Short mmCIF file of C-alpha atoms in Angstrom, two decimals:
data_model
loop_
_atom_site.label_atom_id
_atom_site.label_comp_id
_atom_site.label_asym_id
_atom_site.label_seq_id
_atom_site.Cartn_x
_atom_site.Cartn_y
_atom_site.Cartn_z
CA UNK F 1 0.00 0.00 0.00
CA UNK F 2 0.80 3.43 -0.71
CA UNK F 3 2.08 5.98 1.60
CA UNK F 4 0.51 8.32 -0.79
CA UNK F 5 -3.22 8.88 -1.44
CA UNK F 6 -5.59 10.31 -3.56
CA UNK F 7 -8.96 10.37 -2.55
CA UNK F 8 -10.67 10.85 -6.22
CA UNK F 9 -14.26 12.25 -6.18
CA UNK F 10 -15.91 11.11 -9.44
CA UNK F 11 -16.09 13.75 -12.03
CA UNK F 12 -14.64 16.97 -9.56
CA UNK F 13 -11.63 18.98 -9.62
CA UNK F 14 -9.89 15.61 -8.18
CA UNK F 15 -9.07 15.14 -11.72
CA UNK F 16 -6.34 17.71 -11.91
CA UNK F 17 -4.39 16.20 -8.84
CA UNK F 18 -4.58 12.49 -10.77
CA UNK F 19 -3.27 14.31 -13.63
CA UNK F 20 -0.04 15.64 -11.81
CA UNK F 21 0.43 12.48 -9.73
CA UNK F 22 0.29 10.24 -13.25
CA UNK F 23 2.39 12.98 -14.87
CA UNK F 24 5.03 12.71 -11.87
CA UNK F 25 5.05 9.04 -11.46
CA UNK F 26 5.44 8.61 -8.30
CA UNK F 27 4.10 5.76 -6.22
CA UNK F 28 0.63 6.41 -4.97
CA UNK F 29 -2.71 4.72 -4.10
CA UNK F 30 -5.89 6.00 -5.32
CA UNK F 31 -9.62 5.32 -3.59
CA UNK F 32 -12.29 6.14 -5.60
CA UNK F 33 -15.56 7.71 -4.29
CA UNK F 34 -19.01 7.83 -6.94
CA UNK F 35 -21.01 10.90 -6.18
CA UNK F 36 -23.83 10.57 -3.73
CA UNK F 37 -27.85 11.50 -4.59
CA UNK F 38 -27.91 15.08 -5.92
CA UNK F 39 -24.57 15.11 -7.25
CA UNK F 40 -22.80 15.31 -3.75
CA UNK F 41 -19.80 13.66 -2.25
CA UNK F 42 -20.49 10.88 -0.35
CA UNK F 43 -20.64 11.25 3.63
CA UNK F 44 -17.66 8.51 3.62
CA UNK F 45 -15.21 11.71 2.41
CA UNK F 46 -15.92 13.44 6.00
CA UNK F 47 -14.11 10.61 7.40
CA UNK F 48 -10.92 11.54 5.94
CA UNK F 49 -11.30 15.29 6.11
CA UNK F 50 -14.11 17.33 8.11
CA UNK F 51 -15.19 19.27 4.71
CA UNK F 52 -16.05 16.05 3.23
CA UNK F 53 -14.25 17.54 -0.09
CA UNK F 54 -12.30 16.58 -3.27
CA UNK F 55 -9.91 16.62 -3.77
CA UNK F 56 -7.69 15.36 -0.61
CA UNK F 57 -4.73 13.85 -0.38
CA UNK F 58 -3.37 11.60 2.70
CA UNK F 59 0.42 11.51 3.03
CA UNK F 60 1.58 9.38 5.70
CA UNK F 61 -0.22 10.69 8.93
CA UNK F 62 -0.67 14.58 6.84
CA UNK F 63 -3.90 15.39 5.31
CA UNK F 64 -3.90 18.23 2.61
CA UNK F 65 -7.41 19.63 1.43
CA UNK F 66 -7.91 22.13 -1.29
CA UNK F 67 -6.17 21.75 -5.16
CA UNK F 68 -3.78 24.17 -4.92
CA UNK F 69 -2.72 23.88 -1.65
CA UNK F 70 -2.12 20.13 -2.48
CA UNK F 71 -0.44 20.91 -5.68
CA UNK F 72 2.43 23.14 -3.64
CA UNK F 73 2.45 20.09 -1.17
CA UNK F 74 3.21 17.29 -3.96
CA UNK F 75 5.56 19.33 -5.80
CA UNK F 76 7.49 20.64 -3.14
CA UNK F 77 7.79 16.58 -1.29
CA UNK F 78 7.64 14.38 -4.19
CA UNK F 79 8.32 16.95 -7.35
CA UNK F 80 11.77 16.67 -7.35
CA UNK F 81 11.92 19.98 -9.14
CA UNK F 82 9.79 19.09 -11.76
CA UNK F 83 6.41 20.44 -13.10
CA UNK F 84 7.69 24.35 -11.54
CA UNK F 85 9.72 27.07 -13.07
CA UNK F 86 12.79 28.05 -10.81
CA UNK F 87 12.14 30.44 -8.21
CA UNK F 88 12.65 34.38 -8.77
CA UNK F 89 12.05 33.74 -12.47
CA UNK F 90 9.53 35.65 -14.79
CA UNK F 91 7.97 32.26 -15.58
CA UNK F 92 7.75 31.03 -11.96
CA UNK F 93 5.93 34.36 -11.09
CA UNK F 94 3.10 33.26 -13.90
CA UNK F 95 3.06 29.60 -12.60
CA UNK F 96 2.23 31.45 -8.80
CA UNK F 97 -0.19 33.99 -10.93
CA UNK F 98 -2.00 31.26 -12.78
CA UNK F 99 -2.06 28.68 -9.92
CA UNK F 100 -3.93 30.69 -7.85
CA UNK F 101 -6.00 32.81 -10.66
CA UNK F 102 -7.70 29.12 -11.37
CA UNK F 103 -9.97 28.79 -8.60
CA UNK F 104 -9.47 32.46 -6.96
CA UNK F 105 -10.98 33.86 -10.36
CA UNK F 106 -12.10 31.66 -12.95
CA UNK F 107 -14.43 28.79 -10.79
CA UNK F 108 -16.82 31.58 -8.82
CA UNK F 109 -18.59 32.33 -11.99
CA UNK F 110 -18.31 29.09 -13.63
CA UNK F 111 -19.95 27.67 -9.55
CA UNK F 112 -22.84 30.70 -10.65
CA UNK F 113 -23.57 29.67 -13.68
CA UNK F 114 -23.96 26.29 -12.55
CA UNK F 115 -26.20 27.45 -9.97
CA UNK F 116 -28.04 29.46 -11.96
CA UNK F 117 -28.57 27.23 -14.29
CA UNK F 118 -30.56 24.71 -11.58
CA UNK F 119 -32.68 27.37 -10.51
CA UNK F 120 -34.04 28.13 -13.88
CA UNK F 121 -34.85 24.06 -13.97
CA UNK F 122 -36.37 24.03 -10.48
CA UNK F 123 -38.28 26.94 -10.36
CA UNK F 124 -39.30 27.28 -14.37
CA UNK F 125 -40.73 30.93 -14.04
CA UNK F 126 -39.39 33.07 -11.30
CA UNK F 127 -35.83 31.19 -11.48
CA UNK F 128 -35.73 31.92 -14.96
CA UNK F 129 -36.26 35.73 -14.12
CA UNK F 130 -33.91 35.76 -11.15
CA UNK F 131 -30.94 33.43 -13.14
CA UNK F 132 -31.21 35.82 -16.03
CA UNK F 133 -30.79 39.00 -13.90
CA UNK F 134 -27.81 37.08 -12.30
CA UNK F 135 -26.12 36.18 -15.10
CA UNK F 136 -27.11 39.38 -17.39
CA UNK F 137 -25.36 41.42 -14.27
CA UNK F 138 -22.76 39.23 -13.32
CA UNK F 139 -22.04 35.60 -14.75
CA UNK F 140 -21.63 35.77 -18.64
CA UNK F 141 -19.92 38.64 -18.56
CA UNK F 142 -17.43 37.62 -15.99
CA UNK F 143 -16.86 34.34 -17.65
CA UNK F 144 -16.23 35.90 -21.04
CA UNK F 145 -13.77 38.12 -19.61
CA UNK F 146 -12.08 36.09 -17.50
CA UNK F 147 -11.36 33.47 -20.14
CA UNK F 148 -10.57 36.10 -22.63
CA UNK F 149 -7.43 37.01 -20.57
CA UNK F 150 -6.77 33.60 -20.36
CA UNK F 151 -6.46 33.25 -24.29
CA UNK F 152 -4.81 36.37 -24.99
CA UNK F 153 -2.26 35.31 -22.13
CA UNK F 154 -1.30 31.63 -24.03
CA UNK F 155 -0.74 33.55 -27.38
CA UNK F 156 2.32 32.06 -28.47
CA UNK F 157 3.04 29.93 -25.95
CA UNK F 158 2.01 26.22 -25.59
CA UNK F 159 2.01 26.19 -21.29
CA UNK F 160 0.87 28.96 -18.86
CA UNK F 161 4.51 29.70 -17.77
CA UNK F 162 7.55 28.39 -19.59
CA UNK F 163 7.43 24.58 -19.81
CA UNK F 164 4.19 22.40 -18.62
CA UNK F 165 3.66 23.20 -14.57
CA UNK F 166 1.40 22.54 -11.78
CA UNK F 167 -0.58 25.67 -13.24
CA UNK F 168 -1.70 24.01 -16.31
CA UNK F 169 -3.10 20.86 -13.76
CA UNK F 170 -4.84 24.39 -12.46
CA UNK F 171 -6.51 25.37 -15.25
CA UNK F 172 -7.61 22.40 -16.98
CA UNK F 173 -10.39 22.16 -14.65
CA UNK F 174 -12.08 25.38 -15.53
CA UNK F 175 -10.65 25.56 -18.95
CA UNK F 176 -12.93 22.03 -19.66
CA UNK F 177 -15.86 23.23 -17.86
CA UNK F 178 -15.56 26.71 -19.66
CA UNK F 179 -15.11 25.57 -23.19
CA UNK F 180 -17.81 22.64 -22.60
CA UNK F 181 -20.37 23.99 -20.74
CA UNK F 182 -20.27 28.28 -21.06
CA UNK F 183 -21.39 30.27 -23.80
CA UNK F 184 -18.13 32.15 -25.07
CA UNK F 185 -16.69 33.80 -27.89
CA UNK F 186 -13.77 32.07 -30.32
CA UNK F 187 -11.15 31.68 -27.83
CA UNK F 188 -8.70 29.45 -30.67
CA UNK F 189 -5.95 29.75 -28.36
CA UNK F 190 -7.50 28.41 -25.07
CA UNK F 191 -9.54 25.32 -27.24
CA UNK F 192 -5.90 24.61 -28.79
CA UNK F 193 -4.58 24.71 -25.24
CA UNK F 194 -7.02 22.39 -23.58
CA UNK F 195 -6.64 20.07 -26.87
CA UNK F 196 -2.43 19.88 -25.75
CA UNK F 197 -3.26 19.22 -22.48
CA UNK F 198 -6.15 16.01 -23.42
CA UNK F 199 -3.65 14.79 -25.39
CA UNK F 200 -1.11 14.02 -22.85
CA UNK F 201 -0.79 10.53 -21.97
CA UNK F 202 -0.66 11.15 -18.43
CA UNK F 203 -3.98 12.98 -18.93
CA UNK F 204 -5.19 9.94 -20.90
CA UNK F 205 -4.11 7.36 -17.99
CA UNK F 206 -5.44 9.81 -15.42
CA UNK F 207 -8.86 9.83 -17.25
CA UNK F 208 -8.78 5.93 -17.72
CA UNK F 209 -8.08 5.68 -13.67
CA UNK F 210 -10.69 8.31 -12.38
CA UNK F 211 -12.99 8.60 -15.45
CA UNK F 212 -14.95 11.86 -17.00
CA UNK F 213 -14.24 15.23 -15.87
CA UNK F 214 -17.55 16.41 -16.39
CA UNK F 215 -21.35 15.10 -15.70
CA UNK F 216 -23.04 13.84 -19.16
#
């Protein structure tokens, strides 16, 4: 057994962190938890953190919560100096920019969308009004913009900063649900971005081992 594990929440941002583990082959164990009714993680999750989250990591007697927190963690015990731009470096402050801009910026609006979008299905006539105000004032626009400065930013360049880091494992999560699931404009250089990253073989193992990113 392991002294490293994953614990994989079907179809969640849990993906990202099997993508970096598979793309650092290291040794690890990963336990695999199907989403309970409504979509939730299972109450089984609370037993190895109190949020009852994905993704989580157990290392030894350590338990690490939150994606980029456990990205820092693997790369900085088990990275070996691989997957992050040396320190004090243009491109390594980009990789600290984009790591963070992934779920500080992008995932808010992409979560209010998603919530939006089940309140115009639950409550046909007044969710409808109250989703459209949302995302008329809020939601699309923020979305649009956000992933706007995402394409202009990979213009030329085939990773976020430098060579592939724990930044792109960032952003694949909202770069899938964005260019699946949002209405947006021609963004050629994020869809050719998230295309580089699906075709990585660690990305294809990681998606044999935990299985789709997204529902449907």
């Amino acid at each position: 057994m392991a002294d490293l594990v994953l614990h994989h929440l079907e179809q969640s941002r849990s993906q990202r962190i099997l993508w970096l583990l598979e793309e650092l082959g290291v040794d690890y164990e990963m336990k695999r938890y199907p989403r309970d009714r409504g979509a939730r993680a299972p109450q089984t999750l609370r037993d190895v953190h109190p949020l009852g989250k994905s993704p989580v990591i157990t290392h030894g007697d350590r338990v690490i919560a939150e994606s980029g927190a456990i990205v820092e963690y693997l790369l900085d015990e088990v990275g070996e100096g691989r997957l992050r731009p040396a320190a004090g470096t243009e491109d390594h402050r980009r990789y600290r920019f984009f790591l963070h801009f992934a779920e500080a910026s992008l995932m808010p609006a992409l979560l209010v969308k998603l919530i939006t979008g089940r309140v115009r299905s639950s409550v046909p006539i007044l969710g409808k009004i109250i989703a459209g105000k949302v995302d008329a004032s809020y939601t699309d626009a923020e979305i649009v913009n956000n992933f706007s400065f995402v394409d202009r930013e990979l213009k030329g360049r085939e990773w976020l900063a430098g060579e592939l880091s724990g930044a792109d494992m960032m952003m694949s999560y909202p770069a899938t649900v964005a260019l699946r699931r949002a209405e947006l404009p021609p963004l050629p250089d994020l869809t050719a971005y998230l295309a580089r990253i699906e075709a990585r073989p660690a990305y294809q193992r990681a998606l044999e081992l935990g299985g789709p990113v997204l529902f449907g």
